[in-house]
Tab-separated table of C-alpha atoms in Angstrom:
chain	number	residue	atom	x	y	z
A	1	MET	CA	20.191	53.686	89.549
A	2	ASN	CA	19.645	57.297	88.591
A	3	LYS	CA	15.888	58.608	88.978
A	4	GLN	CA	13.940	61.538	88.053
A	5	LEU	CA	12.768	63.665	91.116
A	6	ARG	CA	9.296	62.620	92.198
A	7	THR	CA	7.326	65.924	94.016
A	8	LEU	CA	5.303	65.061	97.225
A	9	GLY	CA	3.547	67.688	99.097
A	10	ILE	CA	1.777	70.678	98.643
A	11	ALA	CA	1.557	71.885	94.984
A	12	GLY	CA	2.930	74.786	93.513
A	13	LEU	CA	5.806	76.625	94.250
A	14	VAL	CA	4.386	80.469	95.272
A	15	SER	CA	1.638	81.899	96.771
A	16	LEU	CA	0.197	84.983	97.133
A	17	ALA	CA	0.058	85.944	101.025
A	18	GLY	CA	-1.960	89.406	100.624
A	19	PHE	CA	-2.319	93.077	100.048
A	20	LEU	CA	-1.018	95.679	102.255
A	21	ALA	CA	-1.982	99.502	101.383
A	22	SER	CA	1.072	101.816	101.807
A	23	GLY	CA	0.344	105.503	102.162
A	24	CYS	CA	-2.123	107.714	100.914
A	25	GLY	CA	-1.309	107.116	97.332
A	26	THR	CA	-2.091	104.507	94.931
A	27	THR	CA	0.702	101.574	94.834
A	28	ASP	CA	-0.251	98.578	96.742
A	29	ASP	CA	2.883	95.823	97.838
A	30	VAL	CA	2.458	92.607	97.042
A	31	ILE	CA	3.947	90.391	99.321
A	32	ILE	CA	5.210	86.883	98.144
A	33	GLN	CA	5.113	84.047	100.677
A	34	GLY	CA	7.239	81.101	98.658
A	35	THR	CA	7.675	77.413	99.563
A	36	THR	CA	11.050	75.961	100.146
A	37	GLN	CA	11.914	72.620	98.131
A	38	GLN	CA	13.708	70.125	99.925
A	39	VAL	CA	15.265	67.206	98.150
A	40	ASN	CA	15.076	63.573	100.016
A	41	GLU	CA	16.610	60.522	99.598
A	42	VAL	CA	15.784	56.666	100.553
A	43	ILE	CA	17.813	53.642	99.994
A	44	ILE	CA	15.983	50.402	100.109
A	45	ILE	CA	18.287	47.666	100.962
A	46	PRO	CA	16.849	43.840	100.042
A	47	GLN	CA	18.209	41.188	103.046
A	48	ASN	CA	18.332	37.989	101.269
A	49	THR	CA	16.678	36.020	104.187
A	50	THR	CA	13.548	33.791	104.457
A	51	PRO	CA	11.519	35.301	104.848
A	52	GLY	CA	13.140	38.206	102.778
A	53	THR	CA	13.303	41.853	104.345
A	54	LEU	CA	13.372	45.378	103.172
A	55	THR	CA	15.040	48.139	105.166
A	56	LEU	CA	14.122	52.109	103.950
A	57	LYS	CA	17.176	54.378	105.308
A	58	PHE	CA	16.686	58.187	105.081
A	59	ILE	CA	19.945	59.653	103.617
A	60	ASN	CA	21.419	62.905	104.920
A	61	LEU	CA	22.870	64.748	102.006
A	62	LEU	CA	25.148	66.756	103.399
A	63	ASN	CA	27.552	63.863	104.473
A	64	GLY	CA	26.224	60.523	103.197
A	65	THR	CA	24.995	59.170	106.372
A	66	SER	CA	21.605	57.608	106.622
A	67	VAL	CA	18.770	56.763	109.246
A	68	PHE	CA	16.267	54.252	109.839
A	69	GLY	CA	12.791	54.973	107.956
A	70	GLN	CA	11.754	51.354	108.306
A	71	GLN	CA	13.359	48.122	108.976
A	72	GLY	CA	12.064	44.486	108.631
A	73	VAL	CA	9.152	45.319	105.799
A	74	ASN	CA	8.592	41.972	104.168
A	75	SER	CA	9.723	41.671	100.655
A	76	GLY	CA	7.076	39.636	99.025
A	77	GLY	CA	8.899	36.322	99.534
A	78	ASN	CA	12.150	34.407	99.979
A	79	GLY	CA	15.414	35.484	99.243
A	80	PRO	CA	15.033	39.081	97.926
A	81	GLU	CA	18.169	39.665	95.537
A	82	VAL	CA	17.405	43.185	93.892
A	83	VAL	CA	15.115	45.918	94.283
A	84	LYS	CA	14.615	48.903	91.117
A	85	VAL	CA	12.307	51.874	91.763
A	86	HIS	CA	10.074	53.019	88.821
A	87	PRO	CA	11.848	55.923	86.890
A	88	THR	CA	8.504	58.589	87.619
A	89	ARG	CA	6.315	57.228	90.242
A	90	PRO	CA	6.808	56.189	93.653
A	91	GLN	CA	6.705	52.708	93.499
A	92	PHE	CA	9.329	49.748	93.444
A	93	PHE	CA	9.741	46.301	92.415
A	94	VAL	CA	11.646	43.414	94.571
A	95	GLY	CA	12.766	40.348	92.744
A	96	ASN	CA	12.551	37.067	95.405
A	97	THR	CA	14.919	34.860	94.058
A	98	LEU	CA	14.218	31.621	96.380
A	99	SER	CA	10.505	32.533	95.713
A	100	ASN	CA	10.617	32.602	91.772
A	101	ASN	CA	8.500	35.949	92.255
A	102	VAL	CA	8.302	39.657	91.484
A	103	ALA	CA	6.500	41.920	94.245
A	104	SER	CA	5.339	45.531	93.748
A	105	PHE	CA	5.357	48.270	96.435
A	106	ALA	CA	4.271	51.937	96.682
A	107	ILE	CA	6.230	54.030	98.967
A	108	ASN	CA	5.622	57.690	100.533
A	109	GLY	CA	7.739	60.330	101.638
A	110	ASN	CA	7.602	58.909	105.335
A	111	ALA	CA	9.502	55.891	103.744
A	112	GLY	CA	5.826	53.899	104.338
A	113	VAL	CA	5.595	50.947	102.496
A	114	GLY	CA	2.167	49.338	100.822
A	115	ASN	CA	2.072	46.463	98.682
A	116	LEU	CA	0.531	46.865	95.146
A	117	GLY	CA	-1.097	43.323	94.813
A	118	ALA	CA	0.043	39.920	95.315
A	119	PRO	CA	3.556	39.002	93.728
A	120	VAL	CA	3.779	37.655	90.280
A	121	ALA	CA	5.547	34.640	89.243
A	122	ALA	CA	8.769	35.183	87.543
A	123	PRO	CA	11.383	32.950	86.038
A	124	ALA	CA	13.521	30.720	88.544
A	125	GLY	CA	15.804	32.172	90.442
A	126	VAL	CA	15.141	35.389	89.604
A	127	ARG	CA	18.178	37.731	90.026
A	128	LEU	CA	17.828	40.697	87.470
A	129	LEU	CA	15.031	43.369	87.143
A	130	ALA	CA	15.040	46.348	84.668
A	131	VAL	CA	12.353	48.840	84.179
A	132	HIS	CA	12.045	50.674	80.853
A	133	PRO	CA	12.911	54.152	80.603
A	134	ASN	CA	9.108	54.937	79.804
A	135	GLY	CA	8.292	53.325	83.122
A	136	ALA	CA	5.610	50.999	81.220
A	137	PHE	CA	7.543	47.848	81.358
A	138	LEU	CA	9.412	45.832	83.501
A	139	TYR	CA	12.180	42.827	83.002
A	140	ALA	CA	12.423	39.937	85.041
A	141	ALA	CA	15.511	37.237	84.282
A	142	GLY	CA	16.471	34.223	86.253
A	143	GLY	CA	18.423	31.250	85.316
A	144	ALA	CA	18.246	31.342	81.202
A	145	ASN	CA	14.986	33.401	81.323
A	146	ILE	CA	13.721	36.474	80.925
A	147	GLN	CA	9.866	37.560	81.263
A	148	THR	CA	8.017	40.800	80.447
A	149	TYR	CA	5.726	42.479	82.330
A	150	ALA	CA	3.195	45.221	81.831
A	151	ILE	CA	3.453	47.791	84.446
A	152	GLN	CA	-0.182	48.773	85.570
A	153	PRO	CA	-0.644	52.619	86.513
A	154	ASP	CA	-1.533	51.316	90.470
A	155	GLY	CA	2.383	49.683	90.058
A	156	SER	CA	0.706	46.052	89.761
A	157	LEU	CA	2.454	43.888	87.019
A	158	VAL	CA	0.505	41.590	84.493
A	159	ALA	CA	2.960	39.367	82.491
A	160	SER	CA	3.293	40.146	78.974
A	161	GLY	CA	3.573	37.041	76.461
A	162	ALA	CA	5.878	34.191	77.203
A	163	ALA	CA	9.077	34.249	78.995
A	164	VAL	CA	12.424	34.275	76.509
A	165	ALA	CA	15.029	32.026	76.455
A	166	LEU	CA	18.334	33.236	76.791
A	167	ALA	CA	21.866	32.570	75.563
A	168	GLY	CA	23.126	31.629	78.974
A	169	THR	CA	22.884	32.060	82.539
A	170	VAL	CA	22.107	35.815	83.541
A	171	GLY	CA	24.297	38.291	85.317
A	172	ASP	CA	23.280	41.070	87.463
A	173	ASP	CA	22.288	44.156	85.915
A	174	ALA	CA	21.026	45.161	82.487
A	175	ALA	CA	20.790	48.583	80.389
A	176	PHE	CA	18.820	50.095	77.877
A	177	SER	CA	19.895	52.029	74.502
A	178	ASN	CA	18.842	53.836	71.429
A	179	GLY	CA	16.045	55.820	73.553
A	180	GLY	CA	14.937	52.701	75.432
A	181	ASN	CA	15.092	50.698	71.904
A	182	THR	CA	17.407	48.434	72.704
A	183	LEU	CA	17.588	46.153	76.005
A	184	HIS	CA	21.454	44.857	76.931
A	185	ILE	CA	21.324	41.544	78.877
A	186	PRO	CA	24.275	40.057	80.192
A	187	VAL	CA	24.730	36.170	80.280
A	188	GLN	CA	27.368	33.744	80.491
A	189	GLY	CA	29.457	33.810	76.971
A	190	PHE	CA	27.446	37.035	75.882
A	191	ILE	CA	25.775	40.364	75.640
A	192	GLN	CA	22.347	40.075	74.450
A	193	SER	CA	21.231	42.918	72.715
A	194	PHE	CA	17.024	42.589	72.317
A	195	ALA	CA	15.096	45.107	70.262
A	196	VAL	CA	12.436	46.490	72.383
A	197	ASN	CA	8.511	46.957	71.103
A	198	GLY	CA	7.815	50.773	72.576
A	199	ASN	CA	3.797	49.349	72.618
A	200	THR	CA	3.864	46.035	74.008
A	201	GLY	CA	7.614	45.558	75.612
A	202	ALA	CA	7.884	42.799	73.769
A	203	LEU	CA	11.712	41.476	72.998
A	204	THR	CA	12.745	40.617	69.496
A	205	ALA	CA	15.385	38.166	68.245
A	206	PRO	CA	18.607	39.021	70.048
A	207	VAL	CA	21.866	39.904	68.400
A	208	ASN	CA	24.483	38.242	70.578
A	209	THR	CA	27.907	39.548	70.659
A	210	ALA	CA	30.397	36.926	72.237
A	211	LEU	CA	32.725	37.235	75.115
A	212	ALA	CA	36.212	35.927	74.845
A	213	ALA	CA	35.310	32.801	76.077
A	214	ALA	CA	32.184	30.658	76.627
A	215	GLY	CA	32.981	29.969	80.335
A	216	ASP	CA	33.191	33.975	80.957
A	217	GLN	CA	30.260	35.575	82.785
A	218	CYS	CA	29.042	39.054	81.934
A	219	THR	CA	27.731	40.461	85.185
A	220	ASP	CA	26.617	43.939	84.749
A	221	VAL	CA	26.927	46.450	81.806
A	222	ASN	CA	26.118	50.223	81.742
A	223	VAL	CA	25.527	52.597	78.905
A	224	HIS	CA	27.399	55.956	78.718
A	225	PRO	CA	24.579	58.550	79.416
A	226	ASN	CA	25.161	59.934	75.376
A	227	GLY	CA	24.538	56.572	73.981
A	228	THR	CA	28.109	56.133	72.205
A	229	CYS	CA	29.565	53.179	74.275
A	230	LEU	CA	28.535	50.382	76.464
A	231	ILE	CA	30.798	48.846	79.206
A	232	ALA	CA	30.800	45.464	80.427
A	233	ASP	CA	32.096	43.905	83.906
A	234	VAL	CA	32.994	40.302	83.028
A	235	ALA	CA	34.308	37.523	85.437
A	236	ILE	CA	36.798	35.344	83.539
A	237	GLY	CA	36.154	31.346	83.316
A	238	GLY	CA	38.616	29.168	84.757
A	239	GLY	CA	39.497	31.408	88.222
A	240	LEU	CA	41.441	34.057	86.366
A	241	ASN	CA	41.168	37.773	86.896
A	242	ASP	CA	38.508	39.844	85.850
A	243	SER	CA	38.198	42.210	82.659
A	244	VAL	CA	36.164	45.122	81.528
A	245	ARG	CA	35.120	45.168	77.846
A	246	SER	CA	34.055	48.181	76.313
A	247	TYR	CA	31.974	48.843	72.790
A	248	ALA	CA	31.502	51.256	70.453
A	249	LEU	CA	27.480	51.758	70.216
A	250	THR	CA	25.358	52.981	67.034
A	251	GLY	CA	22.266	52.959	68.045
A	252	GLY	CA	21.511	49.662	69.925
A	253	THR	CA	24.306	47.640	67.961
A	254	LEU	CA	27.366	47.015	69.787
A	255	GLY	CA	30.857	47.978	67.251
A	256	ALA	CA	34.593	47.531	68.052
A	257	VAL	CA	35.617	46.237	71.733
A	258	THR	CA	38.345	47.331	74.031
A	259	VAL	CA	39.438	44.919	76.220
A	260	GLN	CA	40.993	46.276	79.408
A	261	ASN	CA	42.492	42.700	81.771
A	262	PHE	CA	42.631	43.331	85.519
A	263	THR	CA	45.261	41.555	87.934
A	264	PHE	CA	41.953	41.537	90.353
A	265	ASP	CA	38.147	40.741	90.383
A	266	ILE	CA	35.393	43.132	90.122
A	267	GLY	CA	32.243	43.229	91.205
A	268	SER	CA	29.198	45.716	90.196
A	269	GLY	CA	29.888	48.972	88.308
A	270	GLU	CA	27.987	51.949	87.628
A	271	MET	CA	28.230	54.957	84.991
A	272	ALA	CA	27.806	58.719	86.509
A	273	ARG	CA	25.285	61.145	84.690
A	274	ASN	CA	28.793	63.038	83.423
A	275	GLY	CA	29.836	59.882	81.505
A	276	GLN	CA	32.629	58.684	84.409
A	277	PHE	CA	32.450	55.097	85.807
A	278	PHE	CA	32.679	53.433	88.849
A	279	LEU	CA	33.382	49.881	89.923
A	280	GLY	CA	33.479	47.800	92.881
A	281	GLN	CA	36.602	45.494	93.812
A	282	THR	CA	35.638	42.319	95.697
A	283	GLY	CA	38.088	40.608	98.197
A	284	ALA	CA	40.526	42.215	100.230
A	285	PRO	CA	41.423	45.436	100.154
A	286	ALA	CA	37.833	46.149	99.361
A	287	ASN	CA	38.573	48.684	96.800
A	288	LEU	CA	36.320	51.306	95.034
A	289	ARG	CA	37.556	52.793	91.449
A	290	GLY	CA	37.049	55.636	89.519
A	291	TYR	CA	37.440	55.883	85.678
A	292	ASN	CA	37.252	58.751	83.290
A	293	VAL	CA	35.700	57.294	79.863
A	294	ASN	CA	36.164	57.463	76.441
A	295	ALA	CA	33.170	58.210	75.006
A	296	ALA	CA	33.296	56.686	71.643
A	297	THR	CA	35.311	53.471	72.240
A	298	GLY	CA	34.375	53.391	76.230
A	299	ALA	CA	37.927	52.876	76.968
A	300	ILE	CA	38.480	53.498	80.493
A	301	THR	CA	41.032	55.544	82.379
A	302	GLU	CA	41.650	55.386	86.395
A	303	PHE	CA	41.432	58.599	88.190
A	304	ALA	CA	44.889	59.366	89.895
A	305	ASN	CA	43.430	59.126	93.680
A	306	SER	CA	42.116	55.807	92.463
A	307	PRO	CA	41.500	53.164	94.242
A	308	GLN	CA	40.327	53.900	97.411
A	309	ALA	CA	39.738	51.212	99.843
A	310	ASN	CA	36.407	50.952	101.732
A	311	PRO	CA	36.531	49.234	105.435
A	312	ASN	CA	33.988	46.364	104.799
A	313	SER	CA	33.333	45.725	101.249
A	314	SER	CA	32.714	47.149	97.776
A	315	PHE	CA	31.600	44.437	95.725
A	316	LEU	CA	27.925	45.612	95.377
A	317	MET	CA	28.018	49.561	95.090
A	318	GLY	CA	25.844	52.306	93.389
A	319	LEU	CA	25.985	56.245	93.113
A	320	ASP	CA	22.941	57.765	94.764
A	321	PRO	CA	20.773	60.083	92.934
A	322	SER	CA	22.296	63.310	93.595
A	323	GLN	CA	25.558	61.584	92.673
A	324	GLN	CA	27.487	62.891	95.520
A	325	PHE	CA	28.041	59.412	97.261
A	326	ILE	CA	29.127	56.064	96.256
A	327	PHE	CA	27.164	53.363	98.554
A	328	SER	CA	28.482	49.750	99.002
A	329	VAL	CA	26.690	46.767	101.197
A	330	GLY	CA	28.740	43.998	102.091
A	331	GLY	CA	29.714	41.971	105.298
A	332	GLY	CA	26.588	43.272	107.556
A	333	THR	CA	27.638	46.752	106.967
A	334	LEU	CA	26.753	49.913	104.729
A	335	ASP	CA	29.783	52.196	103.604
A	336	VAL	CA	29.165	55.279	102.188
A	337	ARG	CA	31.940	57.391	100.501
A	338	GLY	CA	31.543	61.139	99.128
A	339	ARG	CA	32.134	61.799	95.555
A	340	VAL	CA	32.975	65.090	93.657
A	341	ALA	CA	32.036	65.930	90.178
A	342	ASP	CA	36.058	65.634	88.774
A	343	GLY	CA	35.419	62.085	90.619
A	344	THR	CA	37.630	62.453	93.297
A	345	MET	CA	36.415	60.050	96.226
A	346	SER	CA	36.645	61.383	99.671
A	347	GLY	CA	36.433	60.159	103.153
A	348	VAL	CA	34.399	56.845	103.869
A	349	THR	CA	31.551	56.618	106.670
A	350	SER	CA	30.470	52.826	107.799
A	351	ASP	CA	26.795	51.835	109.227
A	352	ASN	CA	25.856	48.419	110.422
A	353	ALA	CA	22.155	49.308	111.414
A	354	GLY	CA	19.642	47.841	109.212
A	355	VAL	CA	22.289	45.656	106.944
A	356	ASN	CA	23.314	42.136	107.302
A	357	ALA	CA	25.840	39.852	105.455
A	358	ASN	CA	22.987	38.974	103.004
A	359	SER	CA	22.131	42.592	102.102
A	360	ARG	CA	21.912	42.384	98.264
A	361	ARG	CA	21.399	44.940	95.356
A	362	PHE	CA	19.663	48.283	96.360
A	363	ASP	CA	18.071	50.901	94.497
A	364	PHE	CA	17.251	54.416	95.888
A	365	PHE	CA	13.909	56.696	96.022
A	366	GLN	CA	14.318	60.698	95.420
A	367	TYR	CA	11.694	63.024	95.690
A	368	VAL	CA	11.444	66.876	96.129
A	369	GLN	CA	9.110	67.961	99.196
A	370	ASN	CA	7.476	71.197	99.392
A	371	ILE	CA	7.850	72.922	103.103
């Protein structure tokens, strides 16, 4: 969910205010009036309802609390499951699971939202979206199929080629490696690694890395910031507790695996920009867990102050772009826990305004405003 800063507002960092003569000499004093830059963040939360809606909230970067920007925005279909924001432009995309489509939106600094053309057809039950790091392509997956789209300059989508069959039911979140040249897709029984054509976005035949058992569901994959390992969250088949599988990564190729089994079930995970890994735990208590990561192997070691219990849910979680907070939705509540650079997780706040029990995988829009 890490985004580059977008700049909105007055262009330029300094302006020339004027000249003042001083005394009788030849020296002029130049007064430079500078603008102040303010970083702003908006969280975009899909509500998996019929019709689907979106809630946008401004985040207070001093304490992680949030206030309404907009709520009740039509998602472009029924049952929105996931939001993904464009890496460089003020645009975002929503996968509507029950309508089998993807809708495109523009957003401005006031949390105003506009549609970017009609929604486009997506694989049935679309639940995974991935935007290429270069911002040129979107991938949407549902069931056991994935479709490539070319993202137009105005944010609208054009399907590129036919949908590609996956080896199993798709999970929740994908990851790119190898400078964007490889896309790793989590599916039942496998992690599928597709080479990406940088000109067309087309996916070549995948390399399939099998999980321990065919019934295991890979739900989420994350790549270390230096590209040397991949961490996969895996729901073990047969009702057993879940595991994390960590792979050494060379280019886009998965290598040796380290398996760490848990005595609990896990939800989504996310890699911080400094290489730490955070993981949501399902059930009660709703724990958040934090780990240091061996960059070579991907093996994880839990922090001394982990886990930390959330009041409501940790299953669907994510770090905001400032990396200061960990957001979670569940049970109709948005839980926010602080995070400092050493991984320490601090006190939690809860807010039920604008979220409901059907809130799903959110994303963040971050921009700089010159004031």
